[in-house]
Amino acid sequence: MSMKFSIPKTWRERKPHYLLEATKCKNCGKIHYPPRTVCDKCGSRDLERTRLSGEGRIVSYTVQYVVLDGFRDYAPIIYAIVELKEGVRVLAPLTDVKPGDVKIGLKVKAVLRKVSEDGKLGLIRYAIKFKPLEAESQK
Amino acid sequence: MRKVYVVGVGFTKIGRFFDKGLRELFAEAAIKALDDIGGENVQALVVGNMMSSSLGEQDNLGAVLADYAGLGGIPAFKVEAACGSGGVAVYTGYSLVASGLFDIVMVGGVEKQTEYPTRIVSKGLAQASDAEYELFYGISFTGLNALVMRKYMETYGISRDEMSVWPVLMHKNASKNPYAQLPFEVTIEQVSNSMLIADPIRLLDSSPIGDGAAALVLASEKYARKLSDTPVEIAGVGLATDHIYIAYRDDLLKLKATIDASKVAYRMAKVEPSQIDVVEEHDAFTILGYMNLEDLGFSERGKTPKEIAEGRFHPGDKPTVNPSGGLKARGHPVGATGVYQVAEVAMQLRGDYPGVKVNGEIGLAQSIGGLGTTVSVIILRR
Ligand SMILES: [Zn+2]
């Protein structure tokens, strides 16, 4: 069995990756994704965990044709920066959409998907990706 | 703080060298720089390098390179800031001399990429990004820059062909550069129709993968005149960092670290952008070529492609930008690039640069690690 993916690391990051868990500053209210230990806005160390809505709009995107090792099966991969309702931006791949149907401003929502696998018998990484909302919700 | 001068320079041609490893490449550049100061001993070595560890399985690089460049035993260490390692090495070497700890310091940079398959090199380069939240998803460094390029084109309404003037100018400058990796000209049509890597970034928007090494000798005022007839002062240095997760930044269309680092460097050198004669900036991709000029205060946001099409920043203009051909065509031996840039600007000011020449007194070098995560700006004065 391959051990390229660390089990403790995958476990540690599961909530931000599976549930879009962020941190929120109890002092100034800023939300941070990925989660932080110290608020970069006010310096407070008093942070709490919060879950993001997962709904937002595409700020920018790329269709990556030349992909890295371990991602060949998914090529080409569309990556996007999405601004969520909360004002927080997240970078993730898009899923369930063709390159020609993507544009800046498209409404999307987060769904859980497979990202990569450590060989046939090793750990599988899962995380959120974004898929377009239905046509009638695009207004 | 004491004044610091560039008194010696040396570098290799950039390209594909199957017969030379990290040690041989670096020794070649170091020997040239030592010959440039008449063979005087240096007291310490700082080396910029990104991937000796991830690709070459070599850590402890400072000691290895000092030993094989014939400098064995002196204080030596590597500094790493991804593709900006070279600029940070110069910054560190400057600090060692300015502080008074040493009088004569060598700053080197070296990278060895071409003996590994592109997919392995691409992974190594992608480690400049956020391992847990960007690289995790398999996005390449090109992919990250493509997100910025699309936003730029959409925001300012710039067409593909309008973007393509940058690589055309860089290749034209490099065609006169004897040590450039890509010393040939290209057309707008060739750039706009080259292979898509990560839409909208195409092959000819991207800097090539290459090997190279560069070295500088820095000296205090007391030694500068003894070691060189044409010492060039390091008049200002600035270094700044930004969020590694690019989605965390408020504005994708500026690199805050460039703005911050350049403000510090301009203030320290007591100069304005309008006084700069020559610039070597970090155009790893076409989009960065434009944004860097905007962030450094040389042009207005979104207007740079049009200005370049009209002749601004070409040889003969002030500033002349990337007379070497830039990362795009001189080449980008990652951790060495920032050292090449300072060597090139120093040679321009002292009058012995071998390619497109700029007659001037003040020059600027900007080096970027990651997508604006670490930026150094170094201002030189004759
Ligand atoms: Zn706060």
XYZ file of C-alpha atoms and ligand atoms in Angstrom:
522
model
C 0.000 0.000 0.000
C 1.278 3.372 -1.002
C 1.714 5.916 1.779
C 2.197 9.112 -0.217
C -0.771 10.775 1.536
C -0.356 11.292 5.259
C -3.257 9.913 7.292
C -2.901 12.360 10.223
C -2.717 15.298 7.799
C -5.800 14.178 5.904
C -7.648 13.724 9.209
C -6.531 17.101 10.562
C -7.742 19.004 7.489
C -10.997 17.067 7.063
C -13.389 19.756 8.289
C -12.133 22.645 6.129
C -11.951 20.304 3.136
C -15.213 18.357 3.643
C -17.434 20.950 5.326
C -15.869 24.311 4.369
C -15.145 24.950 8.016
C -13.531 28.359 8.554
C -12.555 30.393 11.599
C -14.368 33.554 12.708
C -12.771 36.231 14.846
C -14.756 36.813 18.042
C -13.275 40.291 18.302
C -13.711 41.831 14.828
C -15.928 39.268 13.074
C -13.626 38.540 10.140
C -14.033 35.068 8.654
C -10.884 33.244 7.531
C -10.672 30.395 5.040
C -8.475 28.365 5.372
C -8.807 28.484 9.169
C -6.273 30.518 11.155
C -4.791 30.621 14.641
C -4.510 34.408 14.785
C -6.844 36.934 13.098
C -4.888 38.719 10.358
C -7.170 41.766 10.584
C -7.103 42.631 14.298
C -4.523 40.266 15.790
C -6.989 38.558 18.115
C -6.310 34.947 19.081
C -9.907 34.432 20.149
C -11.352 32.598 17.135
C -14.229 30.156 16.763
C -15.030 27.603 14.074
C -17.845 28.333 11.653
C -19.228 26.598 8.538
C -19.451 28.506 5.281
C -22.606 28.453 3.131
C -20.835 27.087 0.048
C -22.922 29.311 -2.257
C -21.376 32.039 -4.303
C -20.248 33.383 -7.663
C -17.177 32.811 -9.815
C -14.622 35.634 -9.574
C -12.199 34.091 -12.077
C -11.459 30.686 -13.564
C -9.016 28.764 -15.721
C -9.214 25.588 -17.751
C -5.961 23.798 -16.937
C -4.983 21.474 -19.795
C -1.517 20.523 -18.564
C -2.229 18.871 -15.212
C 0.081 17.658 -12.462
C 0.896 14.036 -11.753
C -1.967 12.225 -10.069
C -4.611 14.322 -11.852
C -4.399 12.897 -15.407
C -7.785 11.199 -15.169
C -9.479 14.544 -14.565
C -7.861 16.631 -17.344
C -8.694 19.279 -18.337
C -9.536 20.628 -14.877
C -11.446 23.874 -14.424
C -10.295 25.796 -11.360
C -12.160 28.801 -10.014
C -11.976 31.410 -7.309
C -15.479 31.674 -5.868
C -16.732 34.506 -3.684
C -19.212 33.067 -1.188
C -22.254 34.926 0.197
C -20.241 35.661 3.343
C -17.681 37.568 1.252
C -15.068 34.856 1.753
C -13.233 33.570 -1.333
C -12.380 29.925 -1.931
C -10.251 28.308 -4.639
C -11.450 24.894 -5.827
C -12.101 22.896 -8.988
C -15.462 23.061 -10.752
C -17.391 19.859 -11.395
C -20.404 18.799 -13.471
C -19.838 21.565 -16.045
C -18.222 21.924 -19.472
C -15.473 24.532 -20.049
C -17.607 26.447 -22.565
C -20.421 26.932 -20.032
C -18.272 28.657 -17.398
C -18.123 32.414 -17.053
C -17.213 35.030 -14.462
C -20.258 35.718 -12.280
C -21.741 32.201 -12.637
C -23.576 31.094 -9.465
C -22.173 27.920 -7.928
C -22.523 25.786 -4.803
C -20.100 23.518 -2.990
C -20.439 19.725 -3.269
C -18.214 16.971 -1.854
C -16.137 15.140 -4.455
C -13.094 12.921 -4.826
C -9.919 14.954 -5.475
C -7.143 12.395 -5.876
C -6.064 8.963 -4.727
C -2.843 7.445 -3.458
C -2.599 4.575 -5.948
C -5.270 1.885 -6.115
C -5.037 0.810 -2.479
C -4.026 4.006 -0.667
C -5.919 6.851 0.896
C -8.457 8.831 -1.162
C -8.603 12.592 -0.740
C -12.066 14.137 -0.761
C -12.894 17.822 -0.639
C -15.421 20.373 -1.787
C -15.655 21.356 -5.449
C -18.134 23.785 -6.961
C -20.958 23.010 -9.381
C -23.227 25.488 -11.167
C -26.635 26.184 -9.663
C -29.593 25.313 -11.893
C -30.329 27.685 -14.762
C -33.334 29.315 -13.045
C -31.245 30.165 -9.981
C -28.650 32.065 -12.027
C -30.546 35.377 -11.926
C 24.006 50.940 8.312
C 26.997 50.869 6.000
C 26.868 51.401 2.238
C 27.078 48.245 0.104
C 28.363 47.915 -3.458
C 28.218 45.323 -6.209
C 31.861 44.868 -7.192
C 31.850 41.597 -9.105
C 29.421 39.685 -11.333
C 29.402 36.373 -13.154
C 26.816 34.081 -14.695
C 26.418 31.137 -17.043
C 24.415 30.902 -20.221
C 20.892 29.705 -19.441
C 19.795 26.484 -21.042
C 19.945 22.731 -20.861
C 23.250 21.418 -19.540
C 23.356 17.670 -19.198
C 27.081 17.787 -18.453
C 26.799 20.123 -15.463
C 25.175 19.651 -12.051
C 24.399 22.221 -9.365
C 28.037 22.276 -8.255
C 29.612 22.692 -11.680
C 27.118 25.323 -12.778
C 27.578 27.338 -9.628
C 31.378 27.045 -9.711
C 31.362 28.439 -13.261
C 29.448 31.564 -12.189
C 31.404 31.956 -8.937
C 34.778 31.781 -10.708
C 33.693 34.503 -13.156
C 32.616 36.737 -10.261
C 35.869 36.092 -8.388
C 37.908 36.853 -11.518
C 35.920 40.082 -11.808
C 37.364 41.240 -8.439
C 40.879 40.064 -9.202
C 40.740 36.861 -7.232
C 40.248 38.423 -3.773
C 38.857 36.099 -1.071
C 35.202 36.351 -0.074
C 34.213 35.970 3.573
C 30.753 34.415 3.281
C 28.381 32.901 0.707
C 24.604 33.227 0.459
C 22.899 31.077 -2.186
C 19.411 31.448 -3.630
C 17.881 28.169 -4.778
C 14.408 26.672 -4.787
C 14.479 23.017 -5.781
C 17.827 21.442 -4.847
C 15.831 19.607 -2.202
C 12.616 18.653 -4.026
C 14.298 17.776 -7.350
C 17.981 17.189 -6.604
C 17.662 15.557 -3.170
C 20.387 17.927 -1.961
C 19.978 19.898 1.254
C 22.801 21.703 3.079
C 23.419 23.456 -0.226
C 25.464 26.387 1.109
C 28.229 24.118 2.339
C 28.222 21.991 -0.815
C 28.521 24.956 -3.168
C 31.130 26.785 -1.084
C 33.230 23.623 -1.065
C 32.995 22.962 -4.809
C 33.506 26.619 -5.766
C 36.790 26.596 -3.892
C 35.439 28.650 -0.991
C 35.433 25.765 1.490
C 35.089 26.520 5.177
C 33.540 30.004 4.990
C 30.074 30.733 6.413
C 27.645 29.599 3.697
C 23.919 28.959 3.549
C 20.955 28.718 1.202
C 17.932 30.991 1.332
C 14.665 29.851 -0.190
C 11.635 31.900 -1.249
C 10.474 29.813 -4.220
C 11.094 31.613 -7.549
C 12.069 34.701 -5.540
C 14.984 32.971 -3.795
C 17.603 34.918 -5.768
C 16.274 38.334 -4.776
C 16.059 37.269 -1.147
C 19.657 35.997 -1.355
C 20.780 39.448 -2.546
C 18.731 41.036 0.254
C 20.414 38.724 2.787
C 23.905 39.321 1.403
C 23.267 43.061 1.484
C 22.281 42.776 5.160
C 25.467 40.879 6.032
C 27.652 43.648 4.605
C 25.467 46.603 5.683
C 25.435 45.310 9.250
C 29.222 45.228 9.429
C 29.412 41.485 10.010
C 31.424 41.018 6.783
C 33.175 43.244 4.228
C 33.129 40.962 1.179
C 30.236 38.549 0.565
C 29.348 36.415 -2.425
C 25.668 36.106 -3.331
C 24.898 33.224 -5.636
C 21.901 31.627 -7.250
C 21.637 28.295 -8.994
C 18.922 26.024 -10.353
C 19.043 22.696 -12.133
C 15.750 21.654 -13.744
C 16.216 20.230 -17.202
C 17.346 16.740 -16.246
C 13.958 15.944 -14.713
C 10.713 15.278 -16.615
C 8.486 18.359 -16.982
C 5.772 16.778 -14.825
C 8.254 16.472 -11.936
C 9.547 20.033 -12.408
C 5.968 21.372 -12.589
C 5.195 19.718 -9.260
C 8.359 21.207 -7.741
C 7.424 24.677 -8.986
C 3.827 24.272 -7.792
C 5.168 23.874 -4.252
C 5.499 27.678 -4.303
C 1.728 27.725 -3.663
C -0.376 26.709 -0.627
C 0.310 22.977 -0.208
C -2.811 22.311 1.852
C -5.397 24.349 -0.040
C -4.080 24.985 -3.573
C -1.547 22.316 -4.562
C -3.869 19.862 -2.763
C -6.279 20.267 -5.707
C -3.554 19.853 -8.335
C -3.566 23.430 -9.567
C -0.260 24.277 -11.218
C 1.628 27.522 -10.895
C 0.519 28.328 -14.436
C -3.082 27.675 -13.388
C -2.860 30.195 -10.546
C -1.437 32.866 -12.853
C -4.159 32.084 -15.390
C -6.834 33.007 -12.813
C -5.221 36.443 -12.561
C -4.715 36.842 -16.317
C -8.384 36.137 -17.074
C -9.515 38.631 -14.438
C -7.144 41.259 -15.856
C -8.338 40.787 -19.445
C -11.997 40.813 -18.429
C -11.718 43.803 -16.069
C -9.821 46.046 -18.482
C -11.308 44.658 -21.715
C -8.023 43.491 -23.251
C -7.951 41.049 -26.163
C -5.680 38.052 -26.653
C -3.645 39.791 -29.355
C -3.267 42.912 -27.198
C -1.823 40.755 -24.391
C 0.666 39.152 -26.790
C 2.904 42.223 -27.165
C 4.847 41.350 -24.002
C 6.438 38.086 -25.223
C 7.156 39.741 -28.593
C 9.152 42.542 -26.921
C 10.930 40.142 -24.548
C 12.028 37.812 -27.351
C 13.211 40.785 -29.396
C 15.405 41.985 -26.519
C 16.682 38.447 -25.865
C 17.637 37.993 -29.519
C 20.604 40.296 -28.774
C 21.473 38.598 -25.470
C 24.360 36.104 -25.817
C 23.452 34.144 -22.654
C 19.643 34.023 -23.172
C 17.847 30.694 -23.277
C 15.467 31.752 -26.081
C 17.379 34.264 -28.268
C 14.917 34.398 -31.169
C 12.021 36.619 -32.171
C 8.330 35.663 -32.137
C 5.229 37.308 -33.606
C 1.900 38.236 -32.056
C 0.269 35.486 -34.138
C 2.710 32.867 -32.822
C 2.074 33.912 -29.209
C -1.717 34.057 -29.584
C -1.856 30.645 -31.287
C 0.678 28.744 -29.176
C -0.453 25.742 -27.137
C -2.932 26.381 -24.310
C -1.441 25.410 -20.938
C -4.042 26.863 -18.585
C -6.527 29.040 -20.425
C -5.839 31.952 -21.097
C -2.107 31.261 -20.542
C -0.380 29.777 -23.591
C 3.059 28.300 -24.027
C 4.586 31.550 -25.299
C 3.163 33.475 -22.318
C 5.301 31.303 -20.036
C 8.949 31.481 -19.019
C 10.907 28.373 -20.041
C 12.405 25.661 -17.825
C 16.184 26.082 -17.758
C 19.422 25.601 -15.852
C 21.652 28.472 -14.809
C 23.794 30.042 -12.137
C 24.757 33.600 -11.265
C 27.032 35.180 -8.673
C 27.693 38.661 -7.312
C 30.377 39.932 -5.000
C 29.144 42.593 -2.579
C 31.554 44.771 -0.640
C 31.572 47.535 1.952
C 32.619 51.055 0.982
C 36.114 50.461 2.355
C 36.719 47.586 -0.075
C 34.558 48.610 -3.024
C 37.156 50.814 -4.768
C 39.943 48.316 -4.106
C 38.000 45.511 -5.772
C 36.425 47.383 -8.685
C 36.970 50.488 -10.812
C 33.218 50.651 -11.377
C 31.437 49.733 -8.122
C 27.630 50.028 -8.249
C 25.883 51.024 -5.042
C 22.908 49.105 -3.701
C 20.953 52.240 -2.895
C 17.711 50.699 -1.690
C 16.291 47.315 -0.742
C 12.746 46.273 0.073
C 11.199 42.909 0.882
C 7.545 42.144 1.571
C 5.232 39.143 1.859
C 1.526 38.504 1.258
C -1.106 35.790 1.862
C -0.034 32.573 0.148
C -3.667 31.548 -0.509
C -4.394 33.871 -3.426
C -8.160 33.702 -2.915
C -7.576 35.388 0.465
C -6.376 38.589 -1.186
C -8.802 41.488 -1.631
C -7.572 42.384 -5.111
C -6.249 39.848 -7.623
C -5.076 42.582 -9.964
C -2.235 43.886 -7.842
C 0.583 42.212 -5.981
C 0.561 44.022 -2.651
C 4.013 42.698 -1.788
C 5.492 44.425 -4.860
C 3.834 47.703 -3.890
C 5.047 47.406 -0.281
C 8.597 46.298 -1.136
C 9.045 48.971 -3.790
C 7.833 51.765 -1.468
C 10.514 50.813 1.036
C 13.220 50.565 -1.636
C 12.270 53.881 -3.305
C 12.260 55.670 0.059
C 15.607 54.207 1.078
C 17.220 55.126 -2.262
C 15.440 58.518 -2.235
C 14.255 58.070 -5.814
C 10.939 58.141 -7.671
C 9.901 55.651 -10.368
C 10.391 58.411 -12.977
C 14.137 58.497 -12.186
C 14.730 54.810 -12.964
C 16.628 54.176 -16.204
C 16.544 50.388 -16.395
C 14.302 47.701 -14.882
C 14.656 43.940 -14.742
C 11.327 42.584 -13.498
C 9.901 39.133 -12.813
C 7.724 38.291 -15.847
C 7.300 34.567 -15.211
C 4.093 34.923 -17.280
C 2.836 37.665 -19.623
C 0.322 38.828 -17.032
C 3.076 39.457 -14.470
C 5.084 41.482 -16.977
C 2.228 44.010 -17.083
C 1.132 43.900 -13.443
C 4.696 44.353 -12.173
C 5.077 47.631 -14.088
C 1.778 48.826 -12.625
C 2.675 47.745 -9.073
C 6.131 49.348 -9.324
C 4.549 52.673 -10.309
C 5.634 52.819 -13.953
C 2.218 52.639 -15.628
C -1.492 52.876 -14.960
C -3.648 49.858 -14.160
C -4.876 48.075 -17.260
C -3.064 50.419 -19.647
C 0.322 48.702 -19.873
C -0.305 46.365 -22.849
C -1.463 49.313 -24.960
C 1.497 51.466 -23.872
C 3.970 48.745 -24.788
C 2.290 48.332 -28.176
C 2.929 52.072 -28.673
C 6.644 51.735 -27.848
C 6.731 52.520 -24.126
C 9.413 50.581 -22.150
C 11.235 49.506 -25.320
C 15.014 50.008 -25.690
C 15.680 53.741 -25.777
C 12.738 54.592 -23.490
C 13.034 55.432 -19.779
C 12.863 53.062 -18.108
C 13.893 50.376 -20.529
C 12.260 47.214 -19.216
C 13.928 43.806 -19.298
C 16.656 44.533 -21.857
C 17.836 40.987 -21.069
C 14.618 39.550 -22.475
C 13.194 38.922 -18.998
C 12.170 35.614 -17.514
C 10.207 35.050 -20.701
C 13.192 34.845 -23.045
C 16.446 35.388 -21.145
C 15.122 32.495 -19.106
C 14.125 31.727 -15.535
C 16.528 29.441 -13.679
C 14.214 29.911 -10.698
C 16.400 30.502 -7.610
C 19.152 32.077 -9.715
C 16.918 34.536 -11.577
C 16.938 37.276 -8.936
C 20.749 37.184 -8.892
C 20.917 37.405 -12.707
C 18.680 40.469 -12.561
C 20.909 42.355 -10.103
C 24.027 41.332 -12.065
C 22.399 42.568 -15.296
C 21.339 45.906 -13.832
C 24.803 46.396 -12.277
C 26.446 45.712 -15.661
C 24.086 48.140 -17.403
C 25.088 50.878 -14.957
C 28.800 50.174 -15.182
C 28.597 49.962 -18.981
C 29.694 46.421 -19.818
C 26.345 44.653 -20.364
C 26.643 42.350 -23.398
C 23.079 42.627 -24.821
C 20.663 45.538 -25.347
C 22.439 48.434 -23.627
C 20.824 51.121 -21.504
C 22.725 54.279 -20.752
C 21.718 55.269 -17.239
C 22.511 55.847 -13.605
C 19.735 54.155 -11.657
C 18.294 50.660 -12.089
C 15.768 48.423 -10.368
C 15.433 44.642 -10.024
C 12.228 42.968 -8.837
C 12.053 39.281 -7.905
C 8.878 37.357 -6.991
C 8.443 34.142 -5.004
C 5.126 32.383 -5.594
C 2.315 34.494 -7.053
C 3.430 37.652 -5.229
C 3.843 35.862 -1.917
C 7.417 37.115 -1.412
C 8.703 40.101 -3.389
C 12.066 41.833 -3.243
C 12.925 45.131 -4.912
C 16.541 46.226 -5.177
C 17.618 49.645 -6.478
C 21.149 50.170 -7.795
C 22.956 53.440 -8.471
C 26.134 54.100 -10.428
Zn -10.140 39.932 14.144
